CSV table of C-alpha atoms in Angstrom, one decimal:
chain,number,residue,atom,x,y,z
A,1,MET,CA,-11.4,-19.6,29.3
A,2,LYS,CA,-11.9,-18.5,32.8
A,3,GLN,CA,-10.7,-15.1,33.8
A,4,GLY,CA,-7.5,-14.8,36.0
A,5,LYS,CA,-5.3,-17.4,34.2
A,6,ARG,CA,-1.7,-16.4,34.6
A,7,ILE,CA,0.1,-16.0,31.3
A,8,VAL,CA,3.8,-15.3,31.2
A,9,ILE,CA,5.2,-13.4,28.2
A,10,VAL,CA,8.9,-13.2,27.6
A,11,GLY,CA,10.1,-10.1,25.7
A,12,GLY,CA,8.8,-6.4,26.0
A,13,GLY,CA,9.1,-5.4,22.3
A,14,ILE,CA,5.9,-4.4,20.0
A,15,GLY,CA,4.6,-8.0,20.0
A,16,GLY,CA,5.1,-8.8,23.6
A,17,LEU,CA,3.6,-5.6,24.8
A,18,THR,CA,0.5,-5.9,22.6
A,19,ALA,CA,0.1,-9.4,23.6
A,20,ALA,CA,0.2,-8.8,27.4
A,21,THR,CA,-2.1,-5.7,27.0
A,22,ALA,CA,-4.7,-7.8,25.0
A,23,ILE,CA,-4.5,-10.6,27.3
A,24,ALA,CA,-4.9,-8.4,30.4
A,25,GLN,CA,-7.9,-6.6,28.8
A,26,ALA,CA,-9.4,-10.1,28.3
A,27,GLY,CA,-9.3,-10.8,31.9
A,28,MET,CA,-6.3,-12.9,32.4
A,29,HIS,CA,-3.3,-11.9,34.5
A,30,ALA,CA,-0.4,-11.0,32.1
A,31,VAL,CA,3.2,-11.0,33.4
A,32,LEU,CA,5.7,-9.4,30.9
A,33,LEU,CA,9.4,-10.1,31.4
A,34,GLU,CA,11.8,-7.7,29.8
A,35,SER,CA,15.6,-8.1,30.1
A,36,ALA,CA,16.4,-4.4,29.6
A,37,PRO,CA,16.5,-2.2,32.9
A,38,VAL,CA,13.9,0.0,31.4
A,39,PHE,CA,10.9,-0.5,28.8
A,40,GLY,CA,12.1,1.3,25.8
A,41,GLU,CA,13.3,0.9,22.1
A,42,ILE,CA,16.2,2.2,20.1
A,43,GLY,CA,15.5,5.3,18.3
A,44,ALA,CA,14.4,4.3,14.9
A,45,GLY,CA,11.2,4.4,12.7
A,46,VAL,CA,8.6,1.8,12.2
A,47,THR,CA,5.8,1.6,9.5
A,48,LEU,CA,2.3,0.4,10.5
A,49,SER,CA,0.0,-0.6,7.8
A,50,PRO,CA,-3.8,-0.5,8.2
A,51,ASN,CA,-3.9,-4.2,9.5
A,52,ALA,CA,-1.4,-3.5,12.1
A,53,MET,CA,-3.3,-0.4,13.1
A,54,LYS,CA,-6.4,-2.6,13.5
A,55,GLY,CA,-4.5,-4.5,16.1
A,56,LEU,CA,-3.6,-1.4,18.1
A,57,ASP,CA,-7.2,-0.4,17.9
A,58,HIS,CA,-8.1,-3.7,19.6
A,59,ILE,CA,-6.1,-2.6,22.6
A,60,GLY,CA,-7.4,1.1,22.3
A,61,ILE,CA,-4.3,3.1,21.0
A,62,CYS,CA,-4.9,3.3,17.2
A,63,GLU,CA,-5.7,7.0,17.3
A,64,GLU,CA,-2.9,7.8,20.0
A,65,VAL,CA,-0.3,6.2,17.7
A,66,ALA,CA,-1.6,8.0,14.6
A,67,ALA,CA,-1.5,11.3,16.5
A,68,ALA,CA,2.2,10.5,17.4
A,69,GLY,CA,3.1,9.5,13.8
A,70,ILE,CA,2.5,10.6,10.3
A,71,GLU,CA,-0.2,9.5,7.9
A,72,PRO,CA,1.4,9.9,4.5
A,73,SER,CA,-0.7,10.7,1.5
A,74,ARG,CA,1.6,9.1,-1.1
A,75,GLN,CA,4.7,6.9,-1.4
A,76,ARG,CA,7.0,6.4,-4.4
A,77,ILE,CA,9.6,3.7,-5.6
A,78,GLN,CA,12.3,5.4,-7.5
A,79,HIS,CA,15.2,4.3,-9.8
A,80,TRP,CA,18.5,4.0,-8.2
A,81,GLN,CA,20.6,5.8,-11.0
A,82,ASP,CA,18.5,8.9,-11.7
A,83,ASP,CA,15.7,9.1,-9.1
A,84,ARG,CA,12.9,8.7,-11.6
A,85,ILE,CA,9.6,7.4,-10.1
A,86,LEU,CA,9.0,3.7,-11.1
A,87,VAL,CA,5.9,3.0,-9.1
A,88,PRO,CA,3.6,5.7,-7.4
A,89,MET,CA,1.5,4.5,-4.5
A,90,GLU,CA,-1.2,6.6,-3.1
A,91,ARG,CA,-1.9,6.3,0.8
A,92,ALA,CA,-4.4,9.0,1.3
A,93,SER,CA,-7.4,6.8,1.2
A,94,GLN,CA,-6.2,4.1,3.6
A,95,ARG,CA,-8.8,4.9,6.3
A,96,ALA,CA,-11.6,4.9,3.8
A,97,LYS,CA,-10.5,1.9,2.0
A,98,TYR,CA,-9.3,-0.5,4.9
A,99,GLY,CA,-10.9,1.1,8.0
A,100,ALA,CA,-7.7,2.2,9.6
A,101,PRO,CA,-4.6,4.5,8.8
A,102,TYR,CA,-1.4,3.8,7.4
A,103,VAL,CA,1.3,5.4,9.9
A,104,THR,CA,4.9,6.0,10.1
A,105,VAL,CA,6.1,6.6,13.6
A,106,HIS,CA,9.2,6.8,15.7
A,107,ARG,CA,9.6,3.4,17.4
A,108,ALA,CA,10.4,4.9,20.8
A,109,ASP,CA,7.0,7.0,20.6
A,110,LEU,CA,5.2,3.8,19.8
A,111,HIS,CA,6.8,1.9,22.5
A,112,LYS,CA,5.9,4.5,25.1
A,113,LEU,CA,2.2,4.3,24.1
A,114,LEU,CA,2.3,0.5,24.3
A,115,VAL,CA,3.8,0.6,27.8
A,116,ASP,CA,1.1,3.1,29.0
A,117,ALA,CA,-1.5,0.9,27.6
A,118,ALA,CA,0.0,-2.1,29.4
A,119,VAL,CA,0.0,-0.1,32.6
A,120,ARG,CA,-3.5,1.0,32.3
A,121,SER,CA,-4.6,-2.6,31.6
A,122,GLY,CA,-3.0,-4.0,34.7
A,123,VAL,CA,-0.2,-5.9,33.1
A,124,GLU,CA,2.5,-7.1,35.6
A,125,LEU,CA,5.5,-5.4,34.1
A,126,ARG,CA,9.0,-6.6,35.2
A,127,THR,CA,12.4,-5.0,33.9
A,128,ASP,CA,15.7,-6.5,34.5
A,129,ALA,CA,14.2,-9.9,34.1
A,130,GLY,CA,16.5,-11.5,31.7
A,131,VAL,CA,15.3,-15.0,30.9
A,132,VAL,CA,18.2,-17.5,30.5
A,133,ASP,CA,16.1,-20.7,30.2
A,134,THR,CA,12.7,-22.2,30.4
A,135,ALA,CA,11.1,-25.3,32.1
A,136,GLY,CA,7.5,-26.3,31.6
A,137,THR,CA,5.7,-23.1,31.6
A,138,SER,CA,8.3,-21.4,33.8
A,139,ALA,CA,10.6,-18.7,32.8
A,140,ILE,CA,14.0,-19.0,34.5
A,141,LEU,CA,15.7,-15.7,35.4
A,142,ALA,CA,19.6,-15.1,35.5
A,143,SER,CA,19.1,-14.6,39.2
A,144,GLY,CA,17.7,-18.3,39.4
A,145,GLU,CA,14.3,-17.0,40.1
A,146,ARG,CA,11.4,-19.0,38.3
A,147,VAL,CA,8.4,-17.1,37.0
A,148,GLU,CA,5.7,-19.5,36.6
A,149,GLY,CA,2.5,-19.3,34.6
A,150,GLU,CA,-0.3,-21.6,33.2
A,151,ALA,CA,1.2,-20.6,29.8
A,152,LEU,CA,4.5,-19.4,28.6
A,153,ILE,CA,4.7,-17.2,25.5
A,154,GLY,CA,8.0,-16.4,23.7
A,155,ALA,CA,7.9,-12.8,22.2
A,156,ASP,CA,11.6,-12.5,22.5
A,157,GLY,CA,12.7,-11.9,19.0
A,158,VAL,CA,15.1,-13.5,16.6
A,159,LYS,CA,17.4,-14.7,19.3
A,160,SER,CA,14.5,-16.1,21.3
A,161,VAL,CA,15.3,-18.2,24.5
A,162,VAL,CA,12.0,-19.8,24.3
A,163,ARG,CA,12.5,-20.9,20.7
A,164,ARG,CA,15.1,-23.3,21.9
A,165,ARG,CA,12.2,-25.4,23.0
A,166,PHE,CA,11.4,-25.9,19.4
A,167,GLU,CA,14.9,-26.1,17.7
A,168,SER,CA,18.6,-25.8,18.8
A,169,GLY,CA,20.0,-23.9,15.8
A,170,PRO,CA,20.7,-20.1,15.7
A,171,ALA,CA,19.1,-17.6,13.5
A,172,ILE,CA,20.2,-17.7,9.9
A,173,PHE,CA,22.2,-14.8,8.2
A,174,THR,CA,20.2,-13.8,5.1
A,175,GLY,CA,23.1,-12.3,3.1
A,176,HIS,CA,21.7,-8.8,3.6
A,177,VAL,CA,23.2,-6.0,5.8
A,178,ALA,CA,21.6,-2.7,6.8
A,179,TRP,CA,22.7,0.7,7.9
A,180,ARG,CA,20.3,3.0,9.7
A,181,ALA,CA,20.2,6.6,10.7
A,182,MET,CA,17.9,9.4,11.9
A,183,ALA,CA,18.6,12.8,10.6
A,184,PRO,CA,17.0,16.2,11.6
A,185,VAL,CA,15.3,17.7,8.4
A,186,ASP,CA,17.0,20.5,6.9
A,187,ASP,CA,16.8,22.1,3.4
A,188,SER,CA,19.1,19.3,2.0
A,189,ILE,CA,16.5,16.6,2.5
A,190,ARG,CA,13.3,18.6,3.1
A,191,ALA,CA,11.8,17.5,-0.4
A,192,LEU,CA,12.7,13.9,0.4
A,193,THR,CA,10.8,14.0,3.7
A,194,GLU,CA,7.5,15.0,2.1
A,195,TYR,CA,6.6,11.5,1.3
A,196,PRO,CA,7.9,8.0,2.0
A,197,GLY,CA,10.2,6.7,-0.6
A,198,ILE,CA,12.2,3.5,-1.7
A,199,HIS,CA,15.2,3.6,-4.0
A,200,ILE,CA,15.8,0.3,-5.7
A,201,GLY,CA,18.7,-1.0,-7.6
A,202,PRO,CA,21.0,-4.0,-8.2
A,203,GLY,CA,21.8,-5.7,-5.1
A,204,ARG,CA,20.7,-2.7,-2.9
A,205,MET,CA,17.7,-0.6,-1.8
A,206,ILE,CA,17.0,2.5,0.5
A,207,THR,CA,14.0,3.2,2.2
A,208,ARG,CA,13.1,6.6,4.1
A,209,TYR,CA,10.1,8.1,5.6
A,210,GLY,CA,9.5,11.1,8.1
A,211,VAL,CA,8.8,10.8,11.7
A,212,ARG,CA,7.7,13.3,14.5
A,213,GLY,CA,5.9,15.7,12.3
A,214,ASN,CA,8.5,15.3,9.7
A,215,ALA,CA,11.0,17.1,11.7
A,216,TRP,CA,13.2,13.9,11.5
A,217,LEU,CA,13.9,11.6,8.6
A,218,ASN,CA,14.3,7.9,9.3
A,219,MET,CA,16.7,6.1,6.7
A,220,VAL,CA,17.6,2.4,6.2
A,221,PHE,CA,20.1,1.4,3.6
A,222,PHE,CA,20.2,-2.3,2.5
A,223,ALA,CA,22.8,-4.2,0.6
A,224,ARG,CA,23.7,-7.8,-0.1
A,225,GLN,CA,27.2,-8.3,1.6
A,226,GLU,CA,28.8,-11.4,2.8
A,227,GLY,CA,31.6,-11.6,5.5
A,228,TRP,CA,29.9,-9.4,8.1
A,229,THR,CA,27.4,-11.2,10.3
A,230,ASP,CA,27.1,-9.0,13.5
A,231,GLU,CA,23.5,-8.5,14.6
A,232,GLY,CA,22.5,-5.8,16.9
A,233,TRP,CA,21.0,-2.3,16.9
A,234,THR,CA,23.8,-0.3,18.3
A,235,ILE,CA,26.9,-1.2,16.3
A,236,PRO,CA,28.6,2.0,14.8
A,237,ALA,CA,29.3,2.1,11.3
A,238,GLU,CA,31.6,4.2,9.1
A,239,PRO,CA,30.0,6.7,6.8
A,240,ALA,CA,32.9,6.1,4.2
A,241,GLU,CA,31.6,2.5,3.7
A,242,LEU,CA,28.2,3.6,3.3
A,243,ALA,CA,29.2,6.1,0.6
A,244,ALA,CA,31.3,3.6,-1.3
A,245,THR,CA,28.4,1.0,-1.3
A,246,TYR,CA,26.0,3.5,-3.0
A,247,ALA,CA,28.7,5.3,-5.3
A,248,GLY,CA,27.2,6.2,-8.7
A,249,TRP,CA,23.6,6.3,-7.3
A,250,GLY,CA,21.6,9.3,-7.9
A,251,ASP,CA,21.4,12.8,-6.5
A,252,ASP,CA,18.6,11.9,-4.1
A,253,VAL,CA,20.6,9.0,-2.5
A,254,GLN,CA,23.7,11.1,-2.3
A,255,ALA,CA,21.6,13.8,-0.2
A,256,LEU,CA,20.5,10.9,2.1
A,257,ILE,CA,23.9,9.6,2.6
A,258,ALA,CA,25.2,12.9,3.3
A,259,ALA,CA,22.5,13.5,6.0
A,260,ALA,CA,22.9,10.1,7.5
A,261,SER,CA,26.9,10.7,7.7
A,262,ARG,CA,26.2,13.7,9.9
A,263,GLN,CA,24.3,11.5,12.4
A,264,PRO,CA,25.1,8.4,14.5
A,265,LEU,CA,25.2,5.6,11.9
A,266,PHE,CA,24.6,2.0,12.7
A,267,LYS,CA,25.0,-1.3,10.9
A,268,TRP,CA,23.6,-4.7,11.5
A,269,ALA,CA,23.3,-8.1,9.7
A,270,ILE,CA,19.8,-9.1,8.8
A,271,ASN,CA,19.1,-12.5,10.5
A,272,ALA,CA,15.9,-14.6,10.1
A,273,ARG,CA,14.5,-17.8,10.9
A,274,SER,CA,13.2,-20.8,8.7
A,275,PRO,CA,9.4,-21.4,9.0
A,276,LEU,CA,8.5,-23.7,11.9
A,277,PRO,CA,5.7,-26.4,11.4
A,278,ASP,CA,4.2,-25.4,14.7
A,279,TRP,CA,4.4,-22.7,17.2
A,280,VAL,CA,3.2,-24.6,20.3
A,281,VAL,CA,5.3,-27.2,22.2
A,282,ASP,CA,4.2,-29.2,25.3
A,283,ALA,CA,0.6,-27.8,24.9
A,284,ARG,CA,1.2,-24.7,26.9
A,285,VAL,CA,4.4,-23.0,25.4
A,286,ALA,CA,4.0,-20.8,22.3
A,287,LEU,CA,5.8,-18.2,20.1
A,288,LEU,CA,4.8,-15.0,18.5
A,289,GLY,CA,6.3,-12.2,16.4
A,290,ASP,CA,10.1,-12.7,15.4
A,291,ALA,CA,10.4,-15.5,17.8
A,292,ALA,CA,8.0,-17.7,15.8
A,293,HIS,CA,8.7,-16.2,12.2
A,294,ALA,CA,11.5,-13.6,12.0
A,295,MET,CA,11.6,-12.3,8.5
A,296,THR,CA,13.6,-10.1,6.3
A,297,PRO,CA,12.2,-6.5,6.3
A,298,PHE,CA,11.5,-6.2,2.4
A,299,LEU,CA,7.7,-6.1,2.9
A,300,GLY,CA,7.9,-4.0,6.0
A,301,HIS,CA,5.6,-6.3,7.9
A,302,GLY,CA,7.5,-7.6,10.8
A,303,ALA,CA,6.0,-5.3,13.3
A,304,ALA,CA,2.4,-5.8,11.8
A,305,SER,CA,2.7,-9.5,11.9
A,306,ALA,CA,3.8,-9.5,15.7
A,307,ILE,CA,0.7,-7.2,16.4
A,308,GLU,CA,-1.6,-9.5,14.4
A,309,ASP,CA,-0.2,-12.5,16.3
A,310,ALA,CA,-0.6,-10.7,19.8
A,311,VAL,CA,-4.3,-9.8,19.2
A,312,VAL,CA,-5.3,-13.3,17.8
A,313,LEU,CA,-3.5,-15.1,20.6
A,314,ALA,CA,-5.3,-13.0,23.4
A,315,ARG,CA,-8.6,-13.7,21.3
A,316,ALA,CA,-8.0,-17.3,21.1
A,317,LEU,CA,-7.1,-17.9,24.8
A,318,ALA,CA,-10.3,-15.9,25.7
A,319,ALA,CA,-12.6,-17.9,23.5
A,320,ALA,CA,-11.2,-21.4,24.5
A,321,ALA,CA,-12.1,-23.8,27.3
A,322,ASP,CA,-8.4,-24.0,28.4
A,323,VAL,CA,-4.8,-23.0,27.7
A,324,PRO,CA,-4.0,-25.9,25.2
A,325,GLU,CA,-7.1,-25.3,23.1
A,326,GLY,CA,-6.4,-21.5,23.1
A,327,LEU,CA,-2.9,-22.0,21.8
A,328,ARG,CA,-4.1,-24.4,19.2
A,329,ARG,CA,-6.7,-21.9,18.0
A,330,TYR,CA,-4.1,-19.2,17.8
A,331,VAL,CA,-1.6,-21.2,15.7
A,332,ASP,CA,-4.4,-22.6,13.4
A,333,ALA,CA,-5.5,-18.9,12.8
A,334,ARG,CA,-2.1,-17.5,12.1
A,335,HIS,CA,0.4,-19.9,11.0
A,336,ASP,CA,-0.5,-19.9,7.2
A,337,ARG,CA,-0.6,-16.2,6.9
A,338,ALA,CA,2.7,-15.5,8.9
A,339,THR,CA,4.5,-18.2,6.8
A,340,PHE,CA,3.2,-16.6,3.5
A,341,ILE,CA,4.6,-13.3,4.5
A,342,GLN,CA,7.9,-14.6,5.6
A,343,ALA,CA,8.2,-16.2,2.1
A,344,GLU,CA,7.0,-13.1,0.2
A,345,SER,CA,9.4,-10.9,2.2
A,346,ASN,CA,12.4,-13.0,0.9
A,347,ALA,CA,11.1,-13.0,-2.7
A,348,ASN,CA,10.6,-9.2,-2.5
A,349,ALA,CA,14.2,-8.9,-1.7
A,350,ASP,CA,15.1,-10.4,-5.1
A,351,ARG,CA,12.5,-8.4,-6.9
A,352,MET,CA,13.4,-4.9,-5.4
A,353,GLN,CA,17.1,-5.6,-5.6
A,354,GLY,CA,17.3,-7.1,-9.1
A,355,GLN,CA,19.6,-6.3,-11.9
A,356,ASP,CA,17.0,-4.5,-14.1
A,357,SER,CA,15.2,-1.9,-12.0
A,358,GLU,CA,13.0,-0.8,-14.8
A,359,MET,CA,11.3,-4.2,-14.8
A,360,PHE,CA,10.1,-3.5,-11.3
A,361,GLY,CA,8.0,-0.6,-12.7
A,362,LEU,CA,6.5,-2.9,-15.5
A,363,GLY,CA,4.4,-5.4,-13.4
A,364,GLN,CA,6.9,-7.1,-11.2
A,365,MET,CA,5.8,-5.3,-8.0
A,366,ARG,CA,4.2,-7.3,-5.1
A,367,ASP,CA,4.0,-4.9,-2.2
A,368,GLU,CA,1.8,-5.3,1.0
A,369,GLU,CA,-1.1,-3.7,-0.6
A,370,SER,CA,-1.0,-5.6,-3.9
A,371,LEU,CA,-0.7,-8.9,-1.9
A,372,GLY,CA,-3.9,-8.0,0.0
A,373,LEU,CA,-2.2,-7.8,3.3
A,374,PHE,CA,-3.9,-4.7,4.4
A,375,THR,CA,-7.5,-6.2,4.2
A,376,TYR,CA,-6.7,-8.6,7.2
A,377,ASP,CA,-8.5,-7.8,10.5
A,378,CYS,CA,-7.0,-9.5,13.5
A,379,ARG,CA,-9.9,-8.1,15.6
A,380,THR,CA,-12.5,-10.4,13.7
A,381,VAL,CA,-10.5,-13.2,12.1
A,382,PRO,CA,-12.2,-16.5,13.2
A,383,VAL,CA,-10.2,-18.1,16.2
């Protein structure tokens, strides 16, 4: 496609920033609209598997992100009751095996590197640009201003405004809630920070991993829970509820809960979306990331999928004769994989939170690596 085409991206999260940067680097004019007053993400962790890091390599920041994060040498899945290891997973050979590292990183650190890359690449970044509606390929801001482009891309998350062009229904509550906390590492949790770990048990699971040189431990506690459907990153939670939810779990879990209870603790309902048959409407409007395929977090692949979408979208637009062809190439290249990951994420919730945790260590496991997700390369997949 001819250089200079104006592409409007709604949403300044991981997927939106990656897409805007990749599109700008391909010679197009990327305009990124973010509703927040500044570009930044809530302080929490994110896991980036090798396939995600290949996407960040495409925009030139793979090694910067790896340096800001941690490349763990191992990971463990543990039993809820006595902390015994059910499944050991080695991560030290990821670079040699897949051509990119496996990284855990503070989301705010990743976001800053993405913003810096966007600035260097000439992306037109606009904050305080909340989109309330769309028309054609225009994003309509709360001020009434119309921001027009030759394509409109919705990267605005599970509550996407752009997705209203595809369906009118809201996101679906999955029946899962999560608590998250970041704790400074002290002697009470130091041993648990040496490697990422997941505790699994009936109807519940916990994931943990270090960030910022293992000076901080990121923790997320998941549980099946009805009757509470508030969704958001900054809803305060009561430590007593968290402790009660995991009463009877092992010593490692109790240490995690104690550490989380000493820090700001947040709770949110996990919402997702049903798969769409197509991510393009009116030939020039498309979705990516959670706006296209919001999924449960039980494969840890939401961010990776958004990054893959972003790079493939930019490559498809660059390779095509015009915008409609580019968006069609993008969806044809991405739809099957993302829909598969959506389905496997949901299925993994049942596997990891089953009533018989011992069985998970006896062949029931289907994680990112065993599913072959790490081998994917968004830099070279045909578009």
